[in-house]
């Protein structure tokens, strides 16, 4: 696309409050490089995407230098630390929101916000049928398929994989089940080897996440964007997440939202099970997956709710709508 990478986001990506401490040197280097480039290039406009702990600081520097800041995607301050929305009002001229209720939240705080819909609408779709996918990967389409999405950061793998492997061992006591792990972009099989037992029934699937999800009877999904992808594909799911205990202790005191999973927040009810922190235990994962596998009615009811969630994400074309808004700001 012609983008010149100044700082690779892989250098600074991290989840958690205390976990970020290890990344502080890399974050400082990234901030210095970006500030230096802003001084050198003098851009008329900056598009900053999520990552509020970093981008709110960068936005302050850019704003002082006369740069128009656009927030794409606006952070989920409605869920935790809502008072930080005031920093967006002071440092950004426009906010672009993925969810309709976010627009109302930001506008009430005085931010010029637009709802563009979710970029994954129209993008998250399978390319193969269940039978085609099964044939390609040596699976039996007549047997249950359980797909795992453990996360897209090393810290998530460290927290999630041991519990997921124990869950697979428990669920695998029923002989006809097939287990897939969809490898996130940027990861390889080598990242998962330390967590896999010698005789693991888990098949690692690369470059086919949507097909692996669409073919599944049930998915076990790390909370985050993956839950939206799974909802758009209509696959019943169990949502899991875990961070360091100290991070969880602080997060519980800052959270303002009734749910963790975005699917439940959009539905405004508990559509998918949330197994967070201590609740993310192998016996509870097994119980929820067994319940869904045993009940076609439960899966069908969840799929109806997921279809409604998908409808609330808006029509396809979110990126085009964002580009139109931003391009108009650059015209004299």
XYZ file of C-alpha atoms in Angstrom, residues 57-323:
267
model
C 0.782 10.747 24.707
C 1.787 10.908 21.067
C -1.354 12.915 20.282
C -0.374 15.544 22.852
C 2.940 16.165 21.063
C 1.329 16.211 17.623
C -1.485 18.525 18.739
C 1.020 21.032 20.107
C 2.713 21.052 16.694
C -0.513 21.848 14.880
C -1.229 18.334 13.600
C -4.880 17.325 13.291
C -5.341 14.018 15.127
C -7.999 11.523 14.084
C -8.713 8.564 16.369
C -9.352 5.369 14.458
C -10.385 3.207 16.291
C -11.634 5.118 19.360
C -10.586 3.324 22.571
C -13.177 1.541 24.677
C -13.156 4.151 27.436
C -16.860 3.484 28.024
C -15.767 0.111 29.465
C -12.986 1.253 31.761
C -11.448 4.551 32.850
C -14.198 6.615 31.147
C -12.721 9.899 32.386
C -9.943 9.537 29.781
C -12.439 10.537 27.108
C -11.613 14.134 28.083
C -8.096 13.663 26.704
C -9.581 12.623 23.369
C -11.715 15.771 23.314
C -8.685 17.986 23.923
C -6.201 16.289 21.582
C -8.281 14.944 18.662
C -10.374 16.721 16.074
C -12.316 13.597 15.075
C -13.101 10.164 16.462
C -14.180 7.174 14.356
C -16.129 4.470 16.180
C -16.793 0.845 15.328
C -19.934 0.445 17.420
C -23.017 2.706 17.414
C -23.227 3.102 21.198
C -19.601 4.324 21.242
C -20.548 7.284 19.069
C -23.127 8.411 21.628
C -20.586 8.064 24.448
C -17.972 10.177 22.667
C -20.419 12.815 21.463
C -21.764 13.306 24.985
C -18.177 14.069 26.014
C -17.821 16.700 23.275
C -15.841 14.639 20.739
C -16.768 15.014 17.056
C -17.432 11.296 16.534
C -18.716 9.269 13.588
C -19.924 5.679 13.468
C -18.329 3.854 10.539
C -19.273 0.254 11.431
C -16.874 -2.646 11.890
C -14.132 -3.286 9.285
C -14.565 -7.053 9.642
C -18.115 -6.978 8.260
C -17.832 -8.397 4.771
C -14.241 -9.503 5.428
C -14.722 -12.324 7.956
C -15.996 -15.105 5.728
C -15.024 -18.669 4.950
C -13.635 -19.652 1.560
C -14.377 -23.385 1.947
C -17.394 -25.390 3.000
C -17.067 -27.668 6.029
C -16.691 -30.701 3.742
C -14.072 -28.979 1.581
C -12.119 -27.821 4.625
C -12.280 -31.294 6.178
C -11.028 -32.921 2.988
C -8.124 -30.495 2.718
C -6.973 -31.097 6.306
C -7.728 -34.782 6.690
C -10.728 -34.320 8.986
C -14.010 -36.206 9.194
C -16.884 -33.730 8.613
C -19.254 -36.106 10.364
C -17.404 -35.826 13.678
C -17.439 -32.803 16.037
C -14.814 -30.125 15.391
C -13.615 -27.810 18.175
C -11.484 -24.839 17.114
C -9.227 -22.895 19.497
C -8.185 -19.259 19.110
C -5.810 -18.716 22.060
C -4.850 -15.113 21.296
C -2.508 -13.083 19.131
C 0.122 -11.952 21.664
C 2.902 -13.937 23.369
C 1.558 -12.948 26.792
C -1.846 -14.381 25.873
C -0.312 -17.680 24.815
C 1.585 -17.900 28.098
C -1.585 -17.356 30.137
C -3.984 -19.335 27.964
C -2.250 -22.325 26.408
C -1.656 -24.458 29.545
C -5.340 -24.229 30.484
C -6.473 -24.841 26.939
C -4.273 -27.933 26.664
C -5.799 -29.341 29.838
C -9.257 -28.535 28.469
C -8.454 -30.382 25.240
C -7.233 -33.374 27.248
C -10.524 -33.497 29.153
C -12.702 -32.986 26.084
C -10.632 -35.536 24.167
C -11.775 -38.333 26.457
C -14.648 -38.642 23.996
C -12.878 -40.341 21.125
C -14.627 -38.914 18.068
C -13.742 -35.246 18.674
C -11.333 -33.287 16.484
C -9.368 -30.293 17.759
C -7.934 -27.435 15.710
C -5.823 -24.451 16.707
C -5.974 -21.508 14.319
C -2.519 -19.921 14.253
C -2.778 -16.125 14.371
C -0.940 -14.014 11.768
C 2.620 -13.337 12.887
C 2.883 -16.654 14.715
C 4.238 -19.979 13.529
C 4.033 -23.547 14.769
C 7.247 -22.978 16.723
C 5.460 -20.542 19.060
C 3.127 -23.325 20.204
C 5.577 -26.223 20.549
C 6.501 -25.438 24.206
C 2.834 -25.862 25.169
C 1.991 -29.018 23.211
C 2.282 -32.460 24.823
C 4.047 -35.181 22.858
C 0.801 -36.902 21.839
C -1.452 -33.873 21.411
C -4.620 -34.380 19.346
C -4.457 -30.714 18.348
C -3.980 -29.870 14.669
C -2.418 -26.484 13.968
C -4.057 -24.644 11.070
C -2.148 -21.794 9.431
C -3.526 -19.102 7.103
C -7.079 -20.445 7.338
C -8.557 -19.012 10.539
C -11.963 -18.207 9.079
C -12.313 -21.626 7.485
C -11.275 -23.302 10.745
C -13.875 -21.269 12.644
C -16.667 -21.728 10.129
C -16.139 -25.503 10.093
C -16.281 -25.788 13.890
C -19.220 -26.977 15.930
C -17.875 -24.949 18.871
C -14.956 -22.525 19.226
C -12.973 -21.594 22.334
C -11.947 -17.987 21.734
C -9.682 -15.512 23.499
C -11.630 -12.341 24.285
C -10.971 -9.596 21.763
C -11.488 -9.032 18.056
C -11.607 -12.797 17.507
C -15.019 -12.915 19.198
C -16.374 -10.524 16.564
C -14.893 -12.658 13.779
C -16.443 -15.768 15.303
C -19.821 -14.039 15.617
C -19.752 -12.924 11.982
C -19.099 -16.535 10.971
C -21.994 -17.709 13.149
C -19.978 -20.218 15.164
C -21.070 -20.967 18.756
C -18.274 -20.062 21.158
C -16.953 -20.017 24.690
C -14.928 -16.878 25.474
C -11.868 -17.130 27.733
C -9.248 -14.696 29.017
C -6.629 -14.447 31.717
C -3.986 -11.885 32.728
C -1.554 -11.601 35.622
C -3.399 -11.594 38.999
C -2.251 -8.067 39.896
C -3.467 -6.759 36.542
C -6.822 -8.459 37.050
C -7.169 -6.957 40.536
C -6.723 -3.439 39.199
C -8.836 -4.025 36.089
C -11.817 -5.171 38.164
C -11.766 -1.847 40.007
C -11.597 0.173 36.809
C -14.143 -1.736 34.713
C -17.493 -0.078 34.097
C -18.985 -2.513 31.563
C -21.232 -5.418 32.621
C -19.484 -7.895 30.289
C -16.025 -8.577 28.908
C -16.807 -10.108 25.502
C -17.715 -7.580 22.826
C -20.394 -9.955 21.551
C -22.221 -9.722 24.899
C -21.759 -5.963 25.092
C -23.324 -5.516 21.665
C -26.181 -7.876 22.493
C -26.632 -6.221 25.912
C -27.035 -9.683 27.407
C -25.011 -12.830 28.051
C -25.049 -14.516 24.644
C -21.753 -16.412 24.959
C -20.203 -17.788 28.163
C -17.376 -15.664 29.601
C -14.712 -17.577 31.512
C -12.438 -14.822 32.769
C -9.480 -15.057 35.144
C -10.201 -17.673 37.868
C -13.267 -18.881 35.945
C -10.968 -19.782 33.046
C -10.287 -23.266 34.398
C -10.174 -26.515 32.397
C -13.166 -28.032 34.181
C -15.327 -24.975 33.419
C -14.206 -24.766 29.798
C -15.019 -28.461 29.440
C -18.442 -27.997 31.020
C -19.436 -25.154 28.685
C -18.165 -26.861 25.533
C -19.852 -30.143 26.500
C -23.121 -28.278 27.038
C -23.010 -26.779 23.547
C -21.934 -30.003 21.864
C -24.730 -31.921 23.574
C -27.487 -29.488 22.620
C -28.229 -28.531 19.000
C -30.948 -26.275 20.430
C -28.422 -24.347 22.550
C -26.129 -23.902 19.547
C -29.012 -22.759 17.355
C -30.176 -20.238 19.965
C -26.668 -18.823 20.267
C -26.374 -18.590 16.478
C -29.603 -16.565 16.318
C -28.193 -14.135 18.878
C -24.878 -13.968 17.006
C -26.747 -13.114 13.808
C -28.385 -10.176 15.604
C -24.982 -9.051 16.900
C -23.621 -9.221 13.355
C -26.498 -7.039 12.157
C -25.622 -4.415 14.786
C -22.064 -4.187 13.469
C -23.309 -2.239 10.460
C -23.013 -2.752 6.712
C -19.783 -3.598 4.856
C -17.488 -0.739 3.836
C -16.266 0.630 7.176
C -12.761 1.337 5.865
C -14.131 3.163 2.824
C -16.339 5.305 5.064
C -13.362 6.119 7.292
C -11.227 7.004 4.279
